[in-house]
Amino acid sequence: MLKIVVDATPIDAKPSGVGFYVANLICALNTLQTVENFQLEIAYQPGFKNWLLGKKDLPNCLNGYENIHILPIPVRISNLLFSATKFSDLLLYSFHKYFEKYFDYPDILHGTNYSVYPCKNSLKVMNIYDLTFIKYPNYTDSVVKTYTEKVKRCLQWTDLVLTISESSKKDIIEYLEVAPEKIHVTPLASRYHSEYLANQNIQDLVNQAKYDFSKPYLLFVSTIEPRKNIYTIIAAFNFLKEKYKLEHQLVLVGRKGWNYEPIFATIDNSPWKNEIYHLDYLSDELVALFYSKADVFVYPSHYEGFGLPVLEAMTLGAPVVTANTSSIPEVTGDAAILIDPNDPVQLAEAILQIISDSQLRQALINKGRERAKLFSWERTAKETLKAYRTII
């Protein structure tokens, strides 16, 4: 039976981004094991602080799985092994048999976060989600800026690259010179389904949200960082307030990311700063509530490997205005209004169009819901298995 080890290290207590993908992929693969005749095993590395304290606790969402290999070295040390030095070459050569033994000799070893161990007798699969660190280094923090060296080194022994959009595949071919046949696209899926809120007590959620939903609002959901282009959202909001006396408020939902300070300075400089609300990390249920009640979801991100918040918004019935760049048009099809992310007036006019035309708004909601049905974690898992089998 095919034995597959998937690295679950990116998963933390509040999964987002890569951790969110990995948690859902493992769950979907776990469901398919019996039908597809393979054995799923999981690898996990502790963070550096937990390692120093001798803690090997798993994130809660991994506790229900069997066959988990907890590596006795932290992520920070394994990342040093991937740095291109003569010393790390010697260590990798010395350790590759150790890693393979520790993983119990899998047929496939799947590195889920821009790296994979060079186990000699296993087939190596590596996820590369996007190339922000190469294409837009000014949008990345100091850790992400180190990815180029690590990825190029791991590509030397990688048998298959997984990515999440045709746009990212194109970038990987162009910037990393990977052969197209070595790259397989496995799209993401939403954490929600269309009836997600039907099972929730809406009034309880409204009370928890501490927001006055009687006031209409525009919504953005994602990490607060420069790549997400929140400056353009604020500029468009200011324009709509000044020129059209827009009654709406602006709600930004998401954790503070890298270089967030100038974004909040821009908000403070807005004449309408009292109508701009930032809500930090919220539960899945509360985020769903905000999606479902938004008049427009706005997402003019400069660059995305996929653009998951756009899919979530469409799933839960929010009409979407988003960027016409990178992977986003692959996700939306014709179910959203696509704009130049560098043009705040174009964004403002698209927002105005939706809130002024109830028929257009409903048409976008309907198209968005239908489009969202094309994406599921079962599909992601099946595409991943199909990709594995191309190298067996």
Coordinates of C-alpha atoms in Angstrom, one line a residue:
M1 CA 0.0 0.0 0.0
L2 CA 1.2 3.5 -0.9
K3 CA 2.5 5.3 2.2
I4 CA 2.3 9.1 2.2
V5 CA 3.8 11.3 4.9
V6 CA 2.5 14.9 4.9
D7 CA 4.3 17.6 6.9
A8 CA 1.8 19.2 9.3
T9 CA 4.3 21.6 10.9
P10 CA 2.6 24.8 9.5
I11 CA -0.6 24.2 11.5
D12 CA -0.9 26.2 14.6
A13 CA -3.6 26.8 17.2
K14 CA -5.4 29.3 15.0
P15 CA -4.6 28.1 11.4
S16 CA -4.5 30.6 8.6
G17 CA -2.7 30.8 5.3
V18 CA -0.5 27.7 4.8
G19 CA -1.6 26.2 8.1
F20 CA -5.2 26.4 7.0
Y21 CA -4.5 24.6 3.7
V22 CA -2.5 21.9 5.4
A23 CA -5.1 21.2 8.0
N24 CA -7.9 20.9 5.4
L25 CA -5.8 18.8 3.0
I26 CA -4.9 16.3 5.8
C27 CA -8.5 16.1 6.8
A28 CA -9.7 15.4 3.2
L29 CA -6.9 12.9 2.5
N30 CA -7.7 11.1 5.7
T31 CA -11.3 10.6 4.5
L32 CA -10.1 9.2 1.2
Q33 CA -7.6 6.6 2.6
T34 CA -9.8 3.6 2.4
V35 CA -11.4 4.3 -0.9
E36 CA -8.2 5.3 -2.6
N37 CA -6.1 2.6 -1.0
F38 CA -3.2 4.5 0.6
Q39 CA -1.9 5.1 4.1
L40 CA -1.6 8.7 5.4
E41 CA 0.9 9.5 8.0
I42 CA 1.7 12.9 9.5
A43 CA 5.0 14.6 10.4
Y44 CA 5.2 17.5 12.8
Q45 CA 8.1 19.7 14.1
P46 CA 7.8 21.7 17.3
G47 CA 8.5 25.4 17.3
F48 CA 11.8 26.6 18.7
K49 CA 10.4 27.8 22.1
N50 CA 8.4 24.6 22.7
W51 CA 11.4 22.5 21.7
L52 CA 13.6 24.4 24.3
L53 CA 10.9 23.7 26.9
G54 CA 10.6 20.1 25.9
K55 CA 7.0 20.5 24.8
K56 CA 5.8 18.2 22.0
D57 CA 2.1 19.2 22.2
L58 CA 0.2 18.9 18.9
P59 CA -2.3 21.5 17.7
N60 CA -5.8 20.3 18.7
C61 CA -6.9 19.6 15.1
L62 CA -4.1 16.9 14.8
N63 CA -4.9 15.0 18.0
G64 CA -7.5 12.7 16.3
Y65 CA -5.0 11.2 13.8
E66 CA -3.0 8.1 14.0
N67 CA 0.6 7.6 12.7
I68 CA 2.1 10.9 13.7
H69 CA 5.9 11.4 13.7
I70 CA 7.1 14.2 15.9
L71 CA 10.5 15.2 14.8
P72 CA 13.0 15.9 17.7
I73 CA 14.4 19.0 16.1
P74 CA 12.6 22.4 15.7
V75 CA 11.8 24.1 12.5
R76 CA 14.4 26.8 13.0
I77 CA 17.2 24.2 13.0
S78 CA 15.9 22.3 10.0
N79 CA 15.7 25.6 8.1
L80 CA 19.4 26.1 8.8
L81 CA 20.0 22.7 7.1
F82 CA 18.4 24.0 3.9
S83 CA 20.8 27.0 3.8
A84 CA 23.4 26.6 1.1
T85 CA 26.7 26.1 3.0
K86 CA 29.3 23.3 3.0
F87 CA 28.5 22.7 6.6
S88 CA 24.8 22.2 5.8
D89 CA 25.7 20.0 2.9
L90 CA 27.6 17.7 5.2
L91 CA 24.7 17.7 7.7
L92 CA 22.1 17.0 5.1
Y93 CA 24.2 14.1 3.7
S94 CA 24.6 12.7 7.2
F95 CA 21.0 13.2 8.2
H96 CA 19.0 12.1 5.2
K97 CA 19.1 8.4 6.2
Y98 CA 18.1 9.5 9.7
F99 CA 15.1 11.5 8.4
E100 CA 14.0 8.6 6.2
K101 CA 14.1 6.2 9.1
Y102 CA 12.3 8.7 11.3
F103 CA 9.5 9.0 8.8
D104 CA 9.4 5.2 8.6
Y105 CA 10.5 5.0 4.9
P106 CA 7.5 6.5 3.1
D107 CA 6.9 6.2 -0.6
I108 CA 6.0 9.9 -0.8
L109 CA 7.2 12.7 1.5
H110 CA 5.2 15.9 1.1
G111 CA 6.8 19.1 2.3
T112 CA 4.0 21.6 2.6
N113 CA 5.8 24.9 3.3
Y114 CA 8.4 25.7 0.6
S115 CA 10.8 22.9 1.6
V116 CA 11.1 19.1 1.7
Y117 CA 13.7 16.8 3.3
P118 CA 16.1 15.1 0.9
C119 CA 15.2 11.5 1.8
K120 CA 17.0 9.4 -0.7
N121 CA 14.5 6.5 -1.2
S122 CA 11.3 8.5 -0.9
L123 CA 9.7 10.6 -3.7
K124 CA 9.7 14.2 -2.6
V125 CA 6.8 16.6 -3.1
M126 CA 7.0 20.3 -2.3
N127 CA 4.4 23.1 -2.1
I128 CA 5.2 26.5 -3.5
Y129 CA 2.1 28.6 -3.0
D130 CA 3.2 31.9 -4.7
L131 CA 6.4 33.8 -5.5
T132 CA 5.8 37.0 -3.6
F133 CA 9.3 36.7 -2.1
I134 CA 10.8 36.9 -5.7
K135 CA 8.3 39.0 -7.6
Y136 CA 7.5 41.5 -4.8
P137 CA 10.2 41.4 -2.1
N138 CA 9.1 44.8 -0.8
Y139 CA 5.8 43.1 0.3
T140 CA 7.6 40.4 2.4
D141 CA 9.1 40.3 5.9
S142 CA 12.7 39.3 6.7
V143 CA 11.8 35.6 7.2
V144 CA 10.0 35.2 3.8
K145 CA 12.9 37.0 2.1
T146 CA 15.0 34.0 2.9
Y147 CA 12.8 31.6 0.9
T148 CA 14.5 32.0 -2.4
E149 CA 17.7 30.2 -1.4
K150 CA 15.7 27.5 0.5
V151 CA 13.3 26.8 -2.4
K152 CA 16.1 26.7 -5.0
R153 CA 18.1 24.3 -2.9
C154 CA 15.1 22.0 -2.3
L155 CA 14.2 21.9 -6.0
Q156 CA 17.5 20.1 -6.5
W157 CA 15.9 16.9 -5.0
T158 CA 12.2 17.6 -5.4
D159 CA 10.3 15.2 -7.7
L160 CA 7.0 17.1 -7.9
V161 CA 5.9 20.7 -7.1
L162 CA 2.4 21.4 -6.0
T163 CA 0.9 24.9 -6.3
I164 CA -2.5 26.4 -6.0
S165 CA -3.2 28.3 -9.2
E166 CA -2.2 28.4 -12.9
S167 CA -0.9 31.9 -12.2
S168 CA 1.5 30.6 -9.6
K169 CA 2.5 27.7 -11.9
K170 CA 3.4 30.2 -14.6
D171 CA 5.5 32.2 -12.1
I172 CA 7.3 29.1 -10.9
I173 CA 8.2 28.1 -14.5
E174 CA 9.4 31.7 -15.3
Y175 CA 11.3 32.6 -12.2
L176 CA 12.5 29.2 -10.9
E177 CA 12.9 27.5 -14.3
V178 CA 10.9 24.4 -13.2
A179 CA 9.7 22.2 -16.1
P180 CA 5.9 22.5 -16.6
E181 CA 5.3 18.8 -16.4
K182 CA 6.9 18.8 -12.9
I183 CA 4.2 21.2 -11.5
H184 CA 0.7 20.2 -10.6
V185 CA -2.1 22.7 -9.7
T186 CA -4.3 21.8 -6.7
P187 CA -6.8 24.7 -6.1
L188 CA -7.9 25.6 -2.6
A189 CA -11.4 25.6 -1.1
S190 CA -13.4 27.7 1.3
R191 CA -13.7 26.9 5.1
Y192 CA -17.4 27.5 4.5
H193 CA -20.3 26.0 2.6
S194 CA -23.3 27.9 1.4
E195 CA -25.5 26.8 4.3
Y196 CA -22.9 27.3 6.9
L197 CA -24.8 30.0 8.9
A198 CA -28.1 28.0 8.8
N199 CA -26.8 26.0 11.7
Q200 CA -25.8 29.0 13.8
N201 CA -27.7 31.1 16.2
I202 CA -27.5 34.4 14.3
Q203 CA -28.6 36.6 17.2
D204 CA -25.9 35.2 19.5
L205 CA -23.3 35.9 16.8
V206 CA -24.6 39.4 16.4
N207 CA -24.3 40.0 20.1
Q208 CA -20.7 38.6 20.1
A209 CA -19.7 40.7 17.1
K210 CA -20.2 44.0 19.0
Y211 CA -20.9 45.8 15.8
D212 CA -24.1 47.6 14.7
F213 CA -25.3 45.7 11.7
S214 CA -28.1 48.2 11.1
K215 CA -25.4 50.3 9.4
P216 CA -24.4 49.1 5.9
Y217 CA -20.7 48.4 5.4
L218 CA -18.0 47.5 2.9
L219 CA -15.9 44.5 4.0
F220 CA -12.3 43.4 3.7
V221 CA -11.0 40.2 5.2
S222 CA -7.3 39.2 5.3
T223 CA -4.0 39.9 7.1
I224 CA -3.4 43.7 7.4
E225 CA -0.2 44.1 5.4
P226 CA 1.0 46.1 2.3
R227 CA 0.5 43.4 -0.3
K228 CA -3.2 43.4 0.4
N229 CA -3.4 47.0 -0.9
I230 CA -5.6 48.4 1.9
Y231 CA -4.3 51.9 1.0
T232 CA -6.4 51.7 -2.2
I233 CA -9.5 50.6 -0.3
I234 CA -9.1 53.6 2.1
A235 CA -8.6 56.0 -0.9
A236 CA -11.7 54.6 -2.6
F237 CA -13.7 54.9 0.6
N238 CA -12.6 58.5 1.1
F239 CA -13.6 59.3 -2.5
L240 CA -17.0 57.7 -2.1
K241 CA -17.6 59.6 1.2
E242 CA -16.6 62.9 -0.2
K243 CA -18.1 62.8 -3.7
Y244 CA -21.2 60.6 -3.1
K245 CA -21.9 61.0 0.6
L246 CA -21.8 57.2 1.0
E247 CA -23.6 56.1 4.1
H248 CA -21.6 52.9 4.4
Q249 CA -18.9 52.1 6.9
L250 CA -15.7 50.2 6.2
V251 CA -14.9 47.0 8.2
L252 CA -11.4 45.5 8.0
V253 CA -11.2 42.0 9.5
G254 CA -7.8 40.4 10.1
R255 CA -4.7 40.1 12.2
K256 CA -1.9 42.7 11.9
G257 CA 0.8 41.3 9.7
W258 CA 4.1 42.6 8.5
N259 CA 4.6 46.4 8.2
Y260 CA 1.0 47.2 9.3
E261 CA 1.8 50.6 11.0
P262 CA 1.6 52.8 7.9
I263 CA -1.8 51.3 7.0
F264 CA -3.2 52.4 10.4
A265 CA -1.6 55.8 10.0
T266 CA -3.5 56.1 6.7
I267 CA -6.7 55.3 8.5
D268 CA -6.0 57.9 11.1
N269 CA -5.4 60.5 8.4
S270 CA -8.8 59.8 6.8
P271 CA -11.5 62.4 7.5
W272 CA -13.9 59.4 8.0
K273 CA -11.6 57.4 10.3
N274 CA -14.5 57.1 12.8
E275 CA -16.3 55.1 10.2
I276 CA -13.5 52.7 9.6
Y277 CA -13.4 49.7 11.9
H278 CA -10.6 47.1 12.3
L279 CA -11.6 43.9 13.9
D280 CA -8.7 41.5 14.8
Y281 CA -8.7 37.7 14.5
L282 CA -12.4 36.5 14.8
S283 CA -13.9 33.0 15.0
D284 CA -14.9 31.3 11.8
E285 CA -18.6 31.9 12.7
L286 CA -18.1 35.7 13.2
V287 CA -16.2 36.1 10.0
A288 CA -18.9 34.2 8.2
L289 CA -21.5 36.6 9.7
F290 CA -19.6 39.7 8.4
Y291 CA -19.3 38.1 5.0
S292 CA -23.0 37.4 4.8
K293 CA -24.1 40.9 5.8
A294 CA -21.7 42.9 3.8
D295 CA -23.0 45.1 1.0
V296 CA -19.8 44.7 -1.0
F297 CA -16.7 42.6 -0.3
V298 CA -13.5 44.5 -1.6
Y299 CA -10.2 42.8 -2.2
P300 CA -7.8 44.8 -4.5
S301 CA -4.8 42.7 -3.5
H302 CA -1.6 43.3 -5.6
Y303 CA -0.7 39.6 -5.8
E304 CA -2.2 36.3 -4.7
G305 CA -1.3 32.7 -5.0
F306 CA -5.0 31.9 -4.9
G307 CA -7.1 34.6 -3.1
L308 CA -9.1 32.5 -0.6
P309 CA -11.1 35.4 1.0
V310 CA -12.6 36.1 -2.4
L311 CA -13.9 32.5 -2.6
E312 CA -15.2 32.7 1.0
A313 CA -17.1 35.9 0.2
M314 CA -18.7 34.3 -2.8
T315 CA -19.6 31.2 -0.9
L316 CA -21.5 33.2 1.7
G317 CA -23.3 35.6 -0.7
A318 CA -21.3 38.7 -0.7
P319 CA -20.9 40.5 -4.0
V320 CA -17.2 40.9 -4.8
V321 CA -15.0 43.6 -6.3
T322 CA -11.4 42.5 -6.6
A323 CA -8.2 42.8 -8.6
N324 CA -7.8 41.7 -12.2
T325 CA -4.3 40.4 -11.5
S326 CA -2.4 37.2 -10.6
S327 CA -4.6 34.2 -9.7
I328 CA -7.8 36.1 -8.7
P329 CA -9.6 35.9 -12.1
E330 CA -9.1 32.1 -12.0
V331 CA -11.1 32.0 -8.7
T332 CA -13.9 34.5 -9.7
G333 CA -14.5 33.7 -13.3
D334 CA -17.3 36.1 -14.3
A335 CA -18.8 36.2 -10.8
A336 CA -17.1 39.4 -9.6
I337 CA -16.2 42.9 -10.9
L338 CA -12.5 43.0 -11.6
I339 CA -10.6 46.2 -11.4
D340 CA -7.1 47.6 -11.7
P341 CA -5.8 47.4 -8.1
N342 CA -3.8 50.6 -8.6
D343 CA -6.8 52.7 -9.4
P344 CA -8.9 53.7 -6.3
V345 CA -11.4 55.6 -8.5
Q346 CA -12.1 52.5 -10.5
L347 CA -12.6 50.5 -7.3
A348 CA -14.9 53.2 -5.9
E349 CA -17.0 53.3 -9.1
A350 CA -17.4 49.5 -9.0
I351 CA -18.5 49.6 -5.4
L352 CA -21.0 52.4 -6.2
Q353 CA -22.3 50.4 -9.2
I354 CA -23.1 47.4 -6.9
I355 CA -24.8 49.4 -4.1
S356 CA -26.8 51.5 -6.6
D357 CA -28.1 48.6 -8.7
S358 CA -29.9 45.9 -6.7
Q359 CA -30.3 43.6 -9.8
L360 CA -26.5 43.7 -10.5
R361 CA -25.8 43.0 -6.8
Q362 CA -28.1 40.0 -6.8
A363 CA -26.7 38.7 -10.1
L364 CA -23.2 38.8 -8.6
I365 CA -24.4 37.0 -5.5
N366 CA -26.0 34.3 -7.5
K367 CA -23.0 33.9 -9.8
G368 CA -20.6 33.9 -6.9
R369 CA -22.5 31.1 -5.1
E370 CA -22.5 28.9 -8.2
R371 CA -18.8 29.6 -8.9
A372 CA -17.9 28.6 -5.3
K373 CA -19.5 25.2 -5.8
L374 CA -16.6 24.3 -8.1
F375 CA -14.1 24.3 -5.2
S376 CA -14.0 21.7 -2.4
W377 CA -11.4 20.2 -0.1
E378 CA -12.4 16.8 -1.5
R379 CA -11.4 18.0 -5.0
T380 CA -8.2 19.4 -3.6
A381 CA -7.3 16.1 -2.0
K382 CA -8.2 14.1 -5.2
E383 CA -6.1 16.4 -7.3
T384 CA -3.2 16.0 -4.8
L385 CA -3.5 12.2 -5.0
K386 CA -3.6 12.4 -8.8
A387 CA -0.4 14.5 -8.7
Y388 CA 1.3 12.0 -6.4
R389 CA 0.5 9.2 -8.9
T390 CA 2.2 11.0 -11.8
I391 CA 5.6 10.3 -10.2
I392 CA 5.1 6.8 -8.8

